[in-house]
């Protein structure tokens, strides 16, 4: 009789242990799953944003948002790129010496891929959003207009690399955010080419 009680007790303990283990596994899994979701705080701080750039036509712009700020991706044609150096003598900072872009975009195009300009279109004068006016000789901007960005608030002008012209109130080039390409199609805003958030930041924008 006491042997039967012992057996029954052993069986109960075994079942209880297995159930307790299963509950523990489920309970442990819940925080793991929720920790893989980006937290509201991470979203608010601005995690990376991916953009498909494979279908942007030359001359077109794709608009996105990162860290509550607009980001534009402009596809520039080869003729447009060839014209850029002609603006240099008319610009405040033609060689991008001011820290308005990460180091890997301090070049003639202010971009990683020459044809794709990635900018934060916030005028460096007082923060208006400029208009995208890519057509050279745009009727509203005069025959010498080379194509670029025009801020109607107080008349600041930028070329198609986001470089500011002389004789306008804006002091600096348009900012270029940290970014990298995951592959031929996908541009990621918010990470530098090493795949981590860059230590570079522009004091003028963020
Ligand atoms: S805010 Fe753009 S020119 Fe003043």
XYZ file of C-alpha atoms and ligand atoms in Angstrom:
210
model
C 0.000 0.000 0.000
C 2.688 2.517 0.925
C 4.588 1.520 -2.224
C 1.507 2.468 -4.296
C 1.242 5.823 -2.530
C 4.941 6.470 -3.232
C 4.429 5.642 -6.936
C 1.401 7.946 -7.168
C 3.330 10.723 -5.421
C 6.285 10.302 -7.759
C 3.938 10.483 -10.782
C 2.289 13.665 -9.430
C 5.666 15.314 -8.857
C 6.862 14.392 -12.349
C 3.712 15.834 -13.993
C 3.866 18.959 -11.830
C 7.497 19.548 -12.804
C 6.772 19.173 -16.531
C 3.793 21.581 -16.366
C 5.781 24.094 -14.350
C 8.595 23.844 -16.903
C 6.202 24.420 -19.821
C 4.654 27.476 -18.143
C 8.118 28.806 -17.435
C 9.057 28.388 -21.092
C 5.955 30.265 -22.297
C 6.447 33.025 -19.757
C 10.099 33.357 -20.731
C 9.177 33.540 -24.419
C 6.809 36.513 -24.047
C 9.399 39.106 -23.019
C 11.782 37.761 -25.683
C 9.212 38.322 -28.450
C 8.249 41.764 -27.204
C 11.909 42.758 -26.893
C 12.325 42.039 -30.634
C 9.630 44.611 -31.500
C 10.973 48.163 -31.862
C 9.863 50.029 -28.788
C 7.741 53.154 -29.013
C 10.751 55.070 -27.750
C 12.968 53.637 -30.518
C 10.352 54.599 -33.111
C 10.077 58.086 -31.672
C 13.851 58.466 -31.719
C 13.815 57.408 -35.347
C 14.967 53.945 -36.298
C 16.249 53.396 -39.826
C 13.888 53.872 -42.770
C 14.211 51.793 -45.954
C 13.338 53.160 -49.394
C 13.067 51.259 -52.677
C 15.142 53.304 -55.123
C 14.988 50.869 -58.029
C 12.156 52.609 -59.870
C 13.025 56.286 -59.478
C 13.162 57.895 -62.904
C 15.898 60.435 -63.714
C 14.687 63.835 -62.563
C 12.163 62.357 -60.131
C 12.110 62.627 -56.370
C 10.913 60.152 -53.738
C 9.810 61.598 -50.425
C 10.068 59.868 -47.043
C 10.265 60.775 -43.386
C 12.980 59.978 -40.856
C 13.123 61.255 -37.282
C 10.047 63.375 -37.969
C 11.910 65.164 -40.738
C 11.426 64.982 -44.498
C 14.012 63.119 -46.545
C 14.075 63.366 -50.331
C 15.844 61.038 -52.719
C 16.505 62.682 -56.084
C 17.536 60.709 -59.141
C 19.963 62.794 -61.226
C 20.719 62.080 -64.858
C 24.257 61.881 -66.248
C 23.891 65.256 -68.050
C 22.754 66.825 -64.763
C 25.804 65.445 -62.958
C 28.059 66.753 -65.698
C 26.645 70.268 -65.209
C 27.164 70.408 -61.423
C 30.808 71.615 -61.431
C 29.739 74.656 -63.490
C 27.919 76.001 -60.427
C 30.989 75.936 -58.189
C 32.008 79.594 -58.558
C 28.459 80.672 -57.640
C 28.227 78.715 -54.399
C 29.040 79.482 -50.763
C 30.490 76.066 -50.019
C 31.117 74.227 -53.296
C 33.412 71.627 -51.729
C 31.109 70.893 -48.779
C 33.588 71.943 -46.125
C 30.831 72.717 -43.626
C 29.628 69.607 -41.801
C 26.306 69.386 -43.553
C 26.898 65.819 -44.738
C 28.602 62.694 -43.423
C 32.254 62.298 -44.471
C 31.454 59.691 -47.133
C 29.293 62.278 -48.944
C 31.898 65.030 -48.997
C 32.436 64.800 -52.736
C 31.369 66.542 -55.937
C 27.867 64.982 -55.820
C 27.350 65.012 -52.046
C 26.197 61.405 -52.205
C 27.315 57.781 -52.102
C 25.971 56.978 -55.578
C 26.489 59.959 -57.885
C 23.033 59.682 -59.441
C 21.133 59.499 -56.116
C 21.052 62.598 -53.925
C 19.680 62.028 -50.412
C 18.879 65.232 -48.542
C 16.842 66.682 -45.731
C 14.980 69.475 -47.560
C 14.887 71.963 -44.731
C 16.111 75.395 -45.721
C 19.131 76.356 -43.650
C 17.846 79.919 -43.328
C 14.733 79.558 -41.183
C 13.559 76.040 -41.866
C 11.030 76.260 -44.713
C 10.711 73.373 -47.151
C 12.169 74.410 -50.517
C 10.516 73.614 -53.840
C 12.133 71.105 -56.150
C 12.790 72.902 -59.427
C 15.066 70.647 -61.498
C 14.490 72.255 -64.903
C 17.305 74.565 -66.087
C 15.880 77.949 -67.108
C 12.652 77.406 -65.136
C 10.349 80.291 -66.197
C 9.832 81.386 -62.588
C 13.546 81.442 -61.778
C 15.151 82.928 -64.863
C 17.193 81.770 -67.787
C 20.356 81.326 -65.731
C 18.673 78.951 -63.273
C 20.653 75.683 -63.458
C 18.026 73.495 -61.742
C 17.880 72.803 -58.042
C 15.846 73.747 -54.970
C 14.196 77.095 -54.398
C 12.915 78.280 -51.036
C 10.002 80.685 -51.599
C 10.034 81.989 -48.019
C 12.956 84.371 -48.534
C 14.389 83.326 -51.874
C 17.232 80.960 -51.000
C 18.498 78.785 -53.832
C 20.378 75.489 -53.878
C 21.727 73.516 -56.813
C 20.958 69.864 -57.570
C 23.553 68.750 -55.046
C 21.788 70.795 -52.363
C 24.609 73.398 -52.324
C 23.546 76.916 -51.460
C 24.181 79.846 -53.818
C 25.719 83.188 -52.886
C 23.509 86.218 -52.345
C 20.682 84.405 -50.605
C 19.856 84.372 -46.880
C 20.506 80.641 -46.307
C 24.021 80.174 -44.901
C 24.610 76.461 -45.459
C 24.091 73.609 -47.879
C 21.072 71.368 -47.376
C 21.892 68.561 -44.931
C 22.575 65.009 -46.073
C 21.443 62.358 -43.559
C 23.465 59.262 -42.724
C 22.536 56.499 -45.134
C 23.736 53.374 -46.869
C 22.625 50.887 -49.527
C 21.599 47.422 -48.389
C 21.673 46.280 -52.036
C 20.978 47.716 -55.516
C 17.332 48.358 -54.651
C 17.161 49.374 -51.021
C 18.438 52.588 -49.499
C 18.505 52.753 -45.711
C 18.276 56.155 -44.030
C 19.680 56.292 -40.511
C 22.680 53.984 -40.762
C 26.070 54.682 -42.206
C 27.799 52.289 -44.660
C 29.289 50.243 -41.823
C 25.760 49.301 -40.764
C 25.740 51.180 -37.500
C 24.434 54.551 -36.545
C 27.062 57.033 -37.486
C 28.788 59.076 -34.861
C 28.548 61.927 -37.353
C 25.738 64.377 -36.755
C 25.032 67.743 -38.187
C 24.649 70.281 -35.396
C 22.417 72.350 -37.645
C 19.693 69.760 -37.992
C 19.777 67.055 -35.301
S 13.525 79.911 -44.784
Fe 14.270 79.488 -46.753
S 14.930 81.410 -47.423
Fe 14.235 81.803 -45.439
